[in-house]
Amino acid sequence: MFAEFGINDIWILATASLVAASTSMIGVFLILRKQALIGDAISHSVLLGIVLAFLLTESRSLPVMLTGAVFIGLLTAWLSDTLHRVGKLQSDASIGIIFTLFFALGVILVSLYAGQIDLDQECVLYGEIAFVPFDTIYFGGTENGVEIGPRAFWGIGIVFLIVLLSIVVAFKRLETIAFHPSLAISLGINVVFWHYFLMTLVSMTTVASFDAVGAILVVALLVIPASSAYLLAKSLKTMLWIAVAYSQAAVLIGYSLAYQLDSSISASIAVSAGLLLFATIVILQINKKRKQSQSLMFNVENPVEFKSK
Amino acid sequence: MEPFTLLQPESALSAWDNLLAFWRFEDMNVFWVLIGSILLGMSASVIGAFAFLRKRSLIGDALAHAALPGVMMAFLLFQTRDPLVMFLGAVTSSFIGFFLIDWLPKNTKIKPDAALAITLSFFFALGLMLLSYIQGLNVDNKSGLDKILFGQAAAMTQNDIRLLGYVAIIILVTVTLFFQKLRLIAFNRSYAQTLGISVKFYELLLALLIVMSVVVGLQLVGVVLMAAVLLTPIAAARFWSNELSHMLALSALLGALSALISTQISYLAPAMPTGPWMVVSLSLLFILSLLFAPQKGLIKRYLEHSQLRQKVAEENILRTLYKLLERNQLDQQDFNQADIQALRSIPTESLQKTLKMLCKKHLIESSSRGFRLTKEGFELASQLTRRHRLWENYLNQHAELTPEQVHKQAERIEHILTESQEQQLQAELENAHYDPHGNLIPTQRSSQNTNARES
């Protein structure tokens, strides 16, 4: 199947795999804290951050992009919350108003400066992971440094390490906040700080994944593997592992799907993540039905024994 | 039908010429695009209002994304860009998305917000996958399919516009016909059920209307931003009125206005996608409403708040002066700032400011010996004290609070009790002459007496 499997494919797979691992880990916390929609919103509005950062500094270096995205991401979270409190709007409505505005502004800027920014409308939506290997960076200066691989790979690699480190270091706190928010408050944990910390991680992951998968497919990778894991896992640790496993499976299946159909790699990965989720749901439903009918039969055949239990 | 010719503005002058050309409707297609987009803006805002009231503001977002694979499948299966075929494909896949959003939280552990995000992103990914697959195929007519991502008014054909117009009119007429029932269900679903209204039927009807308006909006606004056209107008209209029919009319107006603005921009600068401009103009209208709406706007609320704070500050000083009078058994009438601050801690700066205000209103007079209440000031101060002490008494007798607990609450309520509430309290506490702390409650008559004695 992979007759011409070369170094470029390895870079693409490695990048996609890191994107999927980072997003699915962050997604676990979004799902547990019922904040899937704010993840959706941030992944849209990050576009504005990227474009503004580029227009202000004319640089595409990772720190600049990260700063712009984190700034706009936190602004989105804060404005949605403020509009909800001050404007007395439902929280999902205020999220919807803010992120559509930011995303619209981002798209308009992209169209206005189409010649100057290395982004176009389609790329915003589904990224171009196939081009990732051609945009390489050099260690020790562009002129005489050593080529060390694609820019997108190193970007998401650094963000992946940040995410992993944050989760390992703050595991206990994040666990308490995710499962017992009110206990966390009474224990004196600064819930507001950790909320914005999580939003910072979401923004960073989104922007580092942007080149590879675009604005909307990031949402798929944020919520879908984590939801699959949510259906199966019994603890935070297993949920994180299962989510990462699902996301890696989605990358592999999606990549071969894209290869077969000659379709967009990132879209195929997101579709595979969805198909895996639906397969999981179907299996769980069948199991549930079987158990129900078993217990029903059991009940009819041996009613006394069932009751004595 | 060919898409109408695009005008390329080179300078501000030619943009102006184009604007004139636009409004002279030299090209009939322009006229129909304008009519179509205004109708769409109106119908989407009206139907979005009901989604908003049912607290499902982002359903439009999910449904618009869910329409994408339907459009692509329809194109793949029938190899045509006939608007009706596309429309039916989109409606089908949006409906599948709608049921999935409903089904997931009911049958699995997945929460409603996650169900929305899952459906939205999965269907969108599927749509993009099909789109990239189609772009790799060697078929005719495939260009322009990607325009439905962000919408392009200039790329619409007459058939598109005709369909858009029909659907928009169907939506507006249906909402008008079933307005009473839809309103009842939106505000009180269970009451509507007990009245024997078939809630299920109307919910399905509403879902169908939402799906239809989302789907016809794709050409104009695009998949990604359709949510805002359903949501932002009603959110803005909410600041202006509490009456549903007014809100609907206003959101229709806002929707039409933003459609007008964005269609023109898209016409003048064809590289510009229409959807984002429509969202930006809607958001501006929203921000204006948020700030300037006459009753619920932020500026009005801020002014009211600071007026209330000013009033409370003034009344607190009046009452302090009254208490000082009472303590000195009316022997001393003039008190300086230190006297006031000894009884009630007020920062000197704000005390001076408030005293100045009170002088201006002739509620107090200042002299070299200090400040004294005028006749009007004394009446107001004794009224406030009466209300304060009546309330303390009421809480003490009827809510069984101890005298220590009642003061703080009375301190707040004294500023907002009305004349009639005061009379009710007086009737309730017929023979109360002293408050729980043993202070005399000034009666209306006694205050007049004191005035008489003063004069």
mmCIF file with all atom_site columns, C-alpha atoms in Angstrom, chain B residues 128-214:
data_model
loop_
_atom_site.group_PDB
_atom_site.id
_atom_site.type_symbol
_atom_site.label_atom_id
_atom_site.label_alt_id
_atom_site.label_comp_id
_atom_site.label_asym_id
_atom_site.label_entity_id
_atom_site.label_seq_id
_atom_site.pdbx_PDB_ins_code
_atom_site.Cartn_x
_atom_site.Cartn_y
_atom_site.Cartn_z
_atom_site.occupancy
_atom_site.B_iso_or_equiv
_atom_site.pdbx_formal_charge
_atom_site.auth_seq_id
_atom_site.auth_comp_id
_atom_site.auth_asym_id
_atom_site.auth_atom_id
_atom_site.pdbx_PDB_model_num
ATOM 1  C CA . LEU B 1 128 ? -14.058 18.744 3.613   1.00 0.00 ? 128 LEU B CA 1
ATOM 2  C CA . MET B 1 129 ? -12.845 15.228 2.907   1.00 0.00 ? 129 MET B CA 1
ATOM 3  C CA . LEU B 1 130 ? -15.459 14.842 0.178   1.00 0.00 ? 130 LEU B CA 1
ATOM 4  C CA . LEU B 1 131 ? -14.648 18.321 -1.157  1.00 0.00 ? 131 LEU B CA 1
ATOM 5  C CA . SER B 1 132 ? -10.956 17.493 -1.459  1.00 0.00 ? 132 SER B CA 1
ATOM 6  C CA . TYR B 1 133 ? -11.886 14.184 -3.054  1.00 0.00 ? 133 TYR B CA 1
ATOM 7  C CA . ILE B 1 134 ? -14.111 15.958 -5.595  1.00 0.00 ? 134 ILE B CA 1
ATOM 8  C CA . GLN B 1 135 ? -11.379 18.485 -6.349  1.00 0.00 ? 135 GLN B CA 1
ATOM 9  C CA . GLY B 1 136 ? -9.104  15.589 -7.233  1.00 0.00 ? 136 GLY B CA 1
ATOM 10 C CA . LEU B 1 137 ? -11.695 14.105 -9.612  1.00 0.00 ? 137 LEU B CA 1
ATOM 11 C CA . ASN B 1 138 ? -11.935 14.977 -13.245 1.00 0.00 ? 138 ASN B CA 1
ATOM 12 C CA . VAL B 1 139 ? -15.519 16.266 -13.410 1.00 0.00 ? 139 VAL B CA 1
ATOM 13 C CA . ASP B 1 140 ? -17.146 19.410 -14.757 1.00 0.00 ? 140 ASP B CA 1
ATOM 14 C CA . ASN B 1 141 ? -18.838 22.103 -12.753 1.00 0.00 ? 141 ASN B CA 1
ATOM 15 C CA . LYS B 1 142 ? -16.855 21.489 -9.605  1.00 0.00 ? 142 LYS B CA 1
ATOM 16 C CA . SER B 1 143 ? -15.479 25.024 -9.324  1.00 0.00 ? 143 SER B CA 1
ATOM 17 C CA . GLY B 1 144 ? -17.386 27.181 -6.903  1.00 0.00 ? 144 GLY B CA 1
ATOM 18 C CA . LEU B 1 145 ? -18.321 24.348 -4.559  1.00 0.00 ? 145 LEU B CA 1
ATOM 19 C CA . ASP B 1 146 ? -15.803 25.721 -2.072  1.00 0.00 ? 146 ASP B CA 1
ATOM 20 C CA . LYS B 1 147 ? -17.641 29.056 -2.122  1.00 0.00 ? 147 LYS B CA 1
ATOM 21 C CA . ILE B 1 148 ? -20.177 27.705 0.319   1.00 0.00 ? 148 ILE B CA 1
ATOM 22 C CA . LEU B 1 149 ? -17.513 27.668 3.040   1.00 0.00 ? 149 LEU B CA 1
ATOM 23 C CA . PHE B 1 150 ? -17.544 31.452 3.440   1.00 0.00 ? 150 PHE B CA 1
ATOM 24 C CA . GLY B 1 151 ? -20.326 32.474 1.069   1.00 0.00 ? 151 GLY B CA 1
ATOM 25 C CA . GLN B 1 152 ? -20.044 34.662 -1.987  1.00 0.00 ? 152 GLN B CA 1
ATOM 26 C CA . ALA B 1 153 ? -23.019 36.773 -2.961  1.00 0.00 ? 153 ALA B CA 1
ATOM 27 C CA . ALA B 1 154 ? -21.404 37.563 -6.294  1.00 0.00 ? 154 ALA B CA 1
ATOM 28 C CA . ALA B 1 155 ? -21.152 33.891 -7.218  1.00 0.00 ? 155 ALA B CA 1
ATOM 29 C CA . MET B 1 156 ? -24.876 33.231 -6.877  1.00 0.00 ? 156 MET B CA 1
ATOM 30 C CA . THR B 1 157 ? -26.925 32.317 -9.916  1.00 0.00 ? 157 THR B CA 1
ATOM 31 C CA . GLN B 1 158 ? -30.512 33.287 -10.542 1.00 0.00 ? 158 GLN B CA 1
ATOM 32 C CA . ASN B 1 159 ? -31.677 29.789 -9.721  1.00 0.00 ? 159 ASN B CA 1
ATOM 33 C CA . ASP B 1 160 ? -29.917 30.036 -6.349  1.00 0.00 ? 160 ASP B CA 1
ATOM 34 C CA . ILE B 1 161 ? -31.608 33.333 -5.641  1.00 0.00 ? 161 ILE B CA 1
ATOM 35 C CA . ARG B 1 162 ? -35.034 32.076 -6.649  1.00 0.00 ? 162 ARG B CA 1
ATOM 36 C CA . LEU B 1 163 ? -34.739 29.113 -4.277  1.00 0.00 ? 163 LEU B CA 1
ATOM 37 C CA . LEU B 1 164 ? -33.457 31.372 -1.523  1.00 0.00 ? 164 LEU B CA 1
ATOM 38 C CA . GLY B 1 165 ? -36.406 33.712 -1.978  1.00 0.00 ? 165 GLY B CA 1
ATOM 39 C CA . TYR B 1 166 ? -38.987 30.909 -1.889  1.00 0.00 ? 166 TYR B CA 1
ATOM 40 C CA . VAL B 1 167 ? -37.514 29.351 1.232   1.00 0.00 ? 167 VAL B CA 1
ATOM 41 C CA . ALA B 1 168 ? -37.211 32.682 3.016   1.00 0.00 ? 168 ALA B CA 1
ATOM 42 C CA . ILE B 1 169 ? -40.849 33.481 2.249   1.00 0.00 ? 169 ILE B CA 1
ATOM 43 C CA . ILE B 1 170 ? -41.992 30.025 3.380   1.00 0.00 ? 170 ILE B CA 1
ATOM 44 C CA . ILE B 1 171 ? -40.168 30.563 6.680   1.00 0.00 ? 171 ILE B CA 1
ATOM 45 C CA . LEU B 1 172 ? -41.594 34.018 7.286   1.00 0.00 ? 172 LEU B CA 1
ATOM 46 C CA . VAL B 1 173 ? -45.127 32.931 6.424   1.00 0.00 ? 173 VAL B CA 1
ATOM 47 C CA . THR B 1 174 ? -44.936 29.814 8.606   1.00 0.00 ? 174 THR B CA 1
ATOM 48 C CA . VAL B 1 175 ? -43.647 31.753 11.574  1.00 0.00 ? 175 VAL B CA 1
ATOM 49 C CA . THR B 1 176 ? -46.418 34.323 11.161  1.00 0.00 ? 176 THR B CA 1
ATOM 50 C CA . LEU B 1 177 ? -49.101 31.636 10.894  1.00 0.00 ? 177 LEU B CA 1
ATOM 51 C CA . PHE B 1 178 ? -47.980 29.635 13.917  1.00 0.00 ? 178 PHE B CA 1
ATOM 52 C CA . PHE B 1 179 ? -46.665 32.575 15.924  1.00 0.00 ? 179 PHE B CA 1
ATOM 53 C CA . GLN B 1 180 ? -48.905 32.064 18.971  1.00 0.00 ? 180 GLN B CA 1
ATOM 54 C CA . LYS B 1 181 ? -48.124 28.374 19.332  1.00 0.00 ? 181 LYS B CA 1
ATOM 55 C CA . LEU B 1 182 ? -44.391 28.778 18.698  1.00 0.00 ? 182 LEU B CA 1
ATOM 56 C CA . ARG B 1 183 ? -44.262 31.541 21.289  1.00 0.00 ? 183 ARG B CA 1
ATOM 57 C CA . LEU B 1 184 ? -46.055 29.422 23.872  1.00 0.00 ? 184 LEU B CA 1
ATOM 58 C CA . ILE B 1 185 ? -43.690 26.492 23.289  1.00 0.00 ? 185 ILE B CA 1
ATOM 59 C CA . ALA B 1 186 ? -40.638 28.723 23.367  1.00 0.00 ? 186 ALA B CA 1
ATOM 60 C CA . PHE B 1 187 ? -41.530 30.212 26.736  1.00 0.00 ? 187 PHE B CA 1
ATOM 61 C CA . ASN B 1 188 ? -43.345 27.402 28.499  1.00 0.00 ? 188 ASN B CA 1
ATOM 62 C CA . ARG B 1 189 ? -43.005 24.023 26.911  1.00 0.00 ? 189 ARG B CA 1
ATOM 63 C CA . SER B 1 190 ? -44.719 22.001 29.624  1.00 0.00 ? 190 SER B CA 1
ATOM 64 C CA . TYR B 1 191 ? -47.679 24.392 29.813  1.00 0.00 ? 191 TYR B CA 1
ATOM 65 C CA . ALA B 1 192 ? -48.089 24.067 26.052  1.00 0.00 ? 192 ALA B CA 1
ATOM 66 C CA . GLN B 1 193 ? -48.091 20.303 26.504  1.00 0.00 ? 193 GLN B CA 1
ATOM 67 C CA . THR B 1 194 ? -50.844 20.411 29.105  1.00 0.00 ? 194 THR B CA 1
ATOM 68 C CA . LEU B 1 195 ? -52.919 22.553 26.729  1.00 0.00 ? 195 LEU B CA 1
ATOM 69 C CA . GLY B 1 196 ? -52.833 19.634 24.321  1.00 0.00 ? 196 GLY B CA 1
ATOM 70 C CA . ILE B 1 197 ? -50.643 21.316 21.741  1.00 0.00 ? 197 ILE B CA 1
ATOM 71 C CA . SER B 1 198 ? -48.622 18.792 19.806  1.00 0.00 ? 198 SER B CA 1
ATOM 72 C CA . VAL B 1 199 ? -45.254 20.089 20.986  1.00 0.00 ? 199 VAL B CA 1
ATOM 73 C CA . LYS B 1 200 ? -43.371 17.376 19.107  1.00 0.00 ? 200 LYS B CA 1
ATOM 74 C CA . PHE B 1 201 ? -44.898 18.496 15.814  1.00 0.00 ? 201 PHE B CA 1
ATOM 75 C CA . TYR B 1 202 ? -44.027 22.140 16.308  1.00 0.00 ? 202 TYR B CA 1
ATOM 76 C CA . GLU B 1 203 ? -40.512 21.310 17.436  1.00 0.00 ? 203 GLU B CA 1
ATOM 77 C CA . LEU B 1 204 ? -40.024 19.282 14.305  1.00 0.00 ? 204 LEU B CA 1
ATOM 78 C CA . LEU B 1 205 ? -41.454 22.131 12.247  1.00 0.00 ? 205 LEU B CA 1
ATOM 79 C CA . LEU B 1 206 ? -39.089 24.562 13.932  1.00 0.00 ? 206 LEU B CA 1
ATOM 80 C CA . ALA B 1 207 ? -36.146 22.241 13.321  1.00 0.00 ? 207 ALA B CA 1
ATOM 81 C CA . LEU B 1 208 ? -37.120 21.971 9.669   1.00 0.00 ? 208 LEU B CA 1
ATOM 82 C CA . LEU B 1 209 ? -37.341 25.749 9.339   1.00 0.00 ? 209 LEU B CA 1
ATOM 83 C CA . ILE B 1 210 ? -33.964 26.209 11.022  1.00 0.00 ? 210 ILE B CA 1
ATOM 84 C CA . VAL B 1 211 ? -32.357 23.603 8.790   1.00 0.00 ? 211 VAL B CA 1
ATOM 85 C CA . MET B 1 212 ? -33.914 25.180 5.691   1.00 0.00 ? 212 MET B CA 1
ATOM 86 C CA . SER B 1 213 ? -32.801 28.709 6.532   1.00 0.00 ? 213 SER B CA 1
ATOM 87 C CA . VAL B 1 214 ? -29.299 27.498 7.365   1.00 0.00 ? 214 VAL B CA 1
#
